[in-house]
Coordinates of C-alpha atoms in Angstrom, one line a residue:
X99 CA 20.2 62.2 -46.7
X100 CA 23.9 62.8 -47.0
X101 CA 23.6 66.3 -45.4
X102 CA 21.7 64.8 -42.5
X103 CA 24.3 62.2 -41.9
X104 CA 27.1 64.8 -42.1
X105 CA 25.2 66.9 -39.5
X106 CA 24.8 64.0 -37.1
X107 CA 28.5 63.1 -37.4
X108 CA 29.4 66.6 -36.2
X109 CA 27.2 66.2 -33.1
X110 CA 28.7 65.7 -29.7
X111 CA 28.4 62.1 -28.5
X112 CA 26.5 62.9 -25.2
X113 CA 24.0 65.0 -27.1
X114 CA 23.4 62.2 -29.5
X115 CA 22.8 59.7 -26.8
X116 CA 20.3 61.9 -25.0
X117 CA 18.4 62.5 -28.2
X118 CA 18.6 58.8 -29.1
X119 CA 16.8 57.7 -25.9
X120 CA 13.9 60.2 -26.2
X121 CA 10.4 58.7 -26.4
X122 CA 9.9 60.2 -29.9
X123 CA 13.2 59.2 -31.4
X124 CA 13.1 57.1 -34.6
X125 CA 14.8 54.2 -32.9
X126 CA 12.5 54.1 -29.8
X127 CA 9.4 54.5 -31.9
X128 CA 10.4 51.9 -34.5
X129 CA 11.3 49.4 -31.8
X130 CA 8.3 50.2 -29.6
X131 CA 10.6 50.5 -26.5
X132 CA 8.9 50.3 -23.1
X133 CA 8.9 53.3 -20.9
X134 CA 10.9 51.5 -18.2
X135 CA 13.5 50.5 -20.8
X136 CA 13.8 54.1 -22.0
X137 CA 14.3 55.3 -18.4
X138 CA 17.0 52.8 -17.7
X139 CA 19.0 53.8 -20.7
X140 CA 18.5 57.5 -20.1
X141 CA 19.8 57.1 -16.6
X142 CA 22.8 55.1 -17.9
X143 CA 23.7 57.8 -20.4
X144 CA 25.1 60.0 -17.6
X145 CA 28.1 57.7 -17.4
X146 CA 29.0 58.6 -20.9
X147 CA 29.4 62.3 -19.9
X148 CA 33.1 62.0 -20.5
X149 CA 32.3 62.2 -24.2
X150 CA 30.3 65.5 -23.9
X151 CA 32.9 67.3 -25.9
X152 CA 33.8 64.5 -28.3
X153 CA 32.2 64.3 -31.8
X154 CA 30.4 61.3 -33.0
X155 CA 32.8 60.8 -35.9
X156 CA 35.8 60.7 -33.5
X157 CA 34.5 57.9 -31.2
X158 CA 36.8 54.9 -31.2
X159 CA 36.9 51.4 -29.8
X160 CA 39.6 52.7 -27.4
X161 CA 37.2 55.3 -26.0
X162 CA 34.7 52.6 -25.2
X163 CA 37.4 50.5 -23.6
X164 CA 38.5 53.4 -21.4
X165 CA 34.9 53.9 -20.3
X166 CA 34.6 50.2 -19.5
X167 CA 37.7 50.3 -17.3
X168 CA 36.4 53.4 -15.5
X169 CA 33.2 51.6 -14.7
X170 CA 35.1 48.7 -13.3
X171 CA 37.1 51.1 -11.1
X172 CA 33.7 52.3 -9.7
X173 CA 33.2 48.7 -8.5
X174 CA 29.9 48.4 -10.3
X175 CA 28.4 44.9 -10.9
X176 CA 29.0 43.3 -14.3
X177 CA 25.3 43.5 -15.1
X178 CA 25.2 47.2 -14.3
X179 CA 28.3 47.8 -16.5
X180 CA 26.6 45.9 -19.3
X181 CA 23.5 48.1 -19.0
X182 CA 25.6 51.3 -19.1
X183 CA 27.7 50.2 -22.0
X184 CA 24.6 49.1 -24.0
X185 CA 23.1 52.6 -23.5
X186 CA 25.8 53.9 -25.7
X187 CA 26.7 50.9 -27.8
X188 CA 23.1 50.4 -29.2
X189 CA 23.1 54.1 -30.4
X190 CA 26.6 53.6 -31.8
X191 CA 25.6 50.5 -33.7
X192 CA 22.6 52.4 -35.1
X193 CA 24.9 55.3 -36.1
X194 CA 27.3 52.9 -37.8
X195 CA 24.6 51.2 -39.7
X196 CA 23.4 54.6 -40.9
X197 CA 26.8 55.8 -41.9
X198 CA 27.1 58.4 -39.0
X199 CA 30.2 56.8 -37.5
X200 CA 32.9 54.3 -38.5
X201 CA 32.9 52.6 -35.1
X202 CA 31.6 49.0 -35.2
X203 CA 30.4 49.3 -31.6
X204 CA 28.3 46.1 -31.8
X205 CA 31.5 44.1 -32.0
X206 CA 32.7 45.3 -28.6
X207 CA 32.9 42.5 -26.1
X208 CA 30.7 43.1 -23.1
X209 CA 31.7 41.7 -19.7
X210 CA 30.4 38.3 -18.9
X211 CA 27.7 38.2 -16.2
X212 CA 27.5 35.3 -13.8
X213 CA 24.0 34.8 -12.5
X214 CA 23.8 34.5 -8.8
X215 CA 21.7 31.7 -7.3
X216 CA 19.2 32.8 -4.7
X217 CA 17.4 30.7 -2.2
X218 CA 13.7 31.6 -1.6
X219 CA 13.0 32.8 1.9
X220 CA 10.9 30.5 4.1
X221 CA 7.4 31.4 5.4
X222 CA 8.9 31.5 8.9
X223 CA 11.5 34.2 7.9
X224 CA 8.9 36.2 6.0
X225 CA 6.5 36.1 9.0
X226 CA 9.3 37.4 11.3
X227 CA 10.1 40.2 8.9
X228 CA 6.5 41.4 8.5
X229 CA 6.0 41.3 12.3
X230 CA 8.7 43.9 12.8
X231 CA 8.0 47.7 12.7
X232 CA 8.7 49.2 9.3
X233 CA 9.6 52.8 9.1
X234 CA 8.2 53.1 5.6
X235 CA 4.6 51.8 5.1
X236 CA 4.9 51.8 1.3
X237 CA 7.9 49.5 1.5
X238 CA 6.1 47.2 3.9
X239 CA 3.1 46.9 1.6
X240 CA 5.2 46.5 -1.5
X241 CA 7.1 43.6 0.0
X242 CA 3.9 42.1 1.6
X243 CA 2.0 42.0 -1.7
X244 CA 5.1 40.7 -3.5
X245 CA 5.3 37.8 -1.0
X246 CA 1.6 36.9 -1.1
X247 CA 1.2 37.1 -4.9
X248 CA 4.7 36.1 -6.1
X249 CA 4.9 39.5 -8.0
X250 CA 8.2 41.0 -9.2
X251 CA 9.2 44.6 -8.6
X252 CA 7.9 45.8 -12.0
X253 CA 4.5 44.3 -11.3
X254 CA 4.3 45.8 -7.8
X255 CA 5.2 49.2 -9.2
X256 CA 2.5 48.9 -11.9
X257 CA -0.2 48.2 -9.3
X258 CA -3.1 50.7 -9.1
X259 CA -6.1 51.1 -6.8
X260 CA -8.4 49.8 -9.5
X261 CA -6.4 46.6 -9.7
X262 CA -7.5 45.6 -6.1
X263 CA -11.0 44.0 -6.1
X264 CA -13.0 43.1 -3.0
X265 CA -16.2 41.1 -3.5
X266 CA -18.0 40.0 -0.3
X267 CA -15.4 37.9 1.6
X268 CA -13.1 37.5 -1.3
X269 CA -10.4 39.7 -2.6
X270 CA -8.3 39.7 -5.8
X271 CA -5.4 41.6 -7.4
X272 CA -5.3 42.1 -11.2
X273 CA -1.5 41.9 -12.0
X274 CA -0.3 43.8 -15.0
X275 CA 3.3 43.5 -16.4
X276 CA 3.8 47.2 -17.1
X277 CA 2.3 50.4 -15.6
X278 CA 1.2 51.5 -19.1
X279 CA -0.6 48.2 -19.8
X280 CA -4.3 48.6 -20.8
X281 CA -7.0 48.4 -18.2
X282 CA -9.4 46.7 -20.6
X283 CA -11.0 43.6 -19.1
X284 CA -9.0 40.5 -20.0
X285 CA -5.8 42.4 -20.7
X286 CA -4.3 41.8 -17.3
X287 CA -1.5 39.4 -17.1
X288 CA -3.2 37.3 -14.4
X289 CA -5.6 37.5 -11.4
X290 CA -4.4 36.5 -8.0
X291 CA -6.6 35.8 -4.9
X292 CA -5.4 37.4 -1.7
X293 CA -6.7 37.6 1.9
X294 CA -9.3 40.3 2.3
X295 CA -7.5 42.0 5.1
X296 CA -4.4 42.4 2.9
X297 CA -6.5 44.0 0.2
X298 CA -8.1 46.4 2.7
X299 CA -4.7 47.2 4.1
X300 CA -3.3 47.8 0.6
X301 CA -6.2 50.2 -0.3
X302 CA -5.7 52.0 3.0
X303 CA -2.0 52.6 2.4
X304 CA -2.3 53.4 -1.3

């Protein structure tokens, strides 16, 4: 165990982060991380590339602070900065708890995120938007189905052909929370009734 820890402490920071967010890594498997969560963190790791030649054992709070300031210079939103920092701070905390590094990364103060308030669009505005010509049919259908079924982006992305059901004059959508969610009957998050012409249009464009 000591030799393994010593080996990891001699690993470059960026290499460690890339390995940490692999689907078969000990942390990901033990925490049963969703595929979407893994992708977000793997995409965020690239912002830690400034540490590609810095060893795990040499990472300091000052290094994280410099990265934080660099991200702010890029005019990224506080929530995006949070996401990027966590992609490195979570592995660093894991490394600290396992004796790989001395950095108490989990004590680093993340930027505060102020939630924006959004007003829902009216039916009149939505109607005008859908009456316009859309250059991308997939975007049109994604927004149309989200509007009709009150689905979020993740649910729209998870939609498959087999989730669209047409029975006589009625049509339904089986909404799942994640793309990898089981297709077994009764395992869907909810079932939403939609106009038949919308269902037919959705199948035609899918």
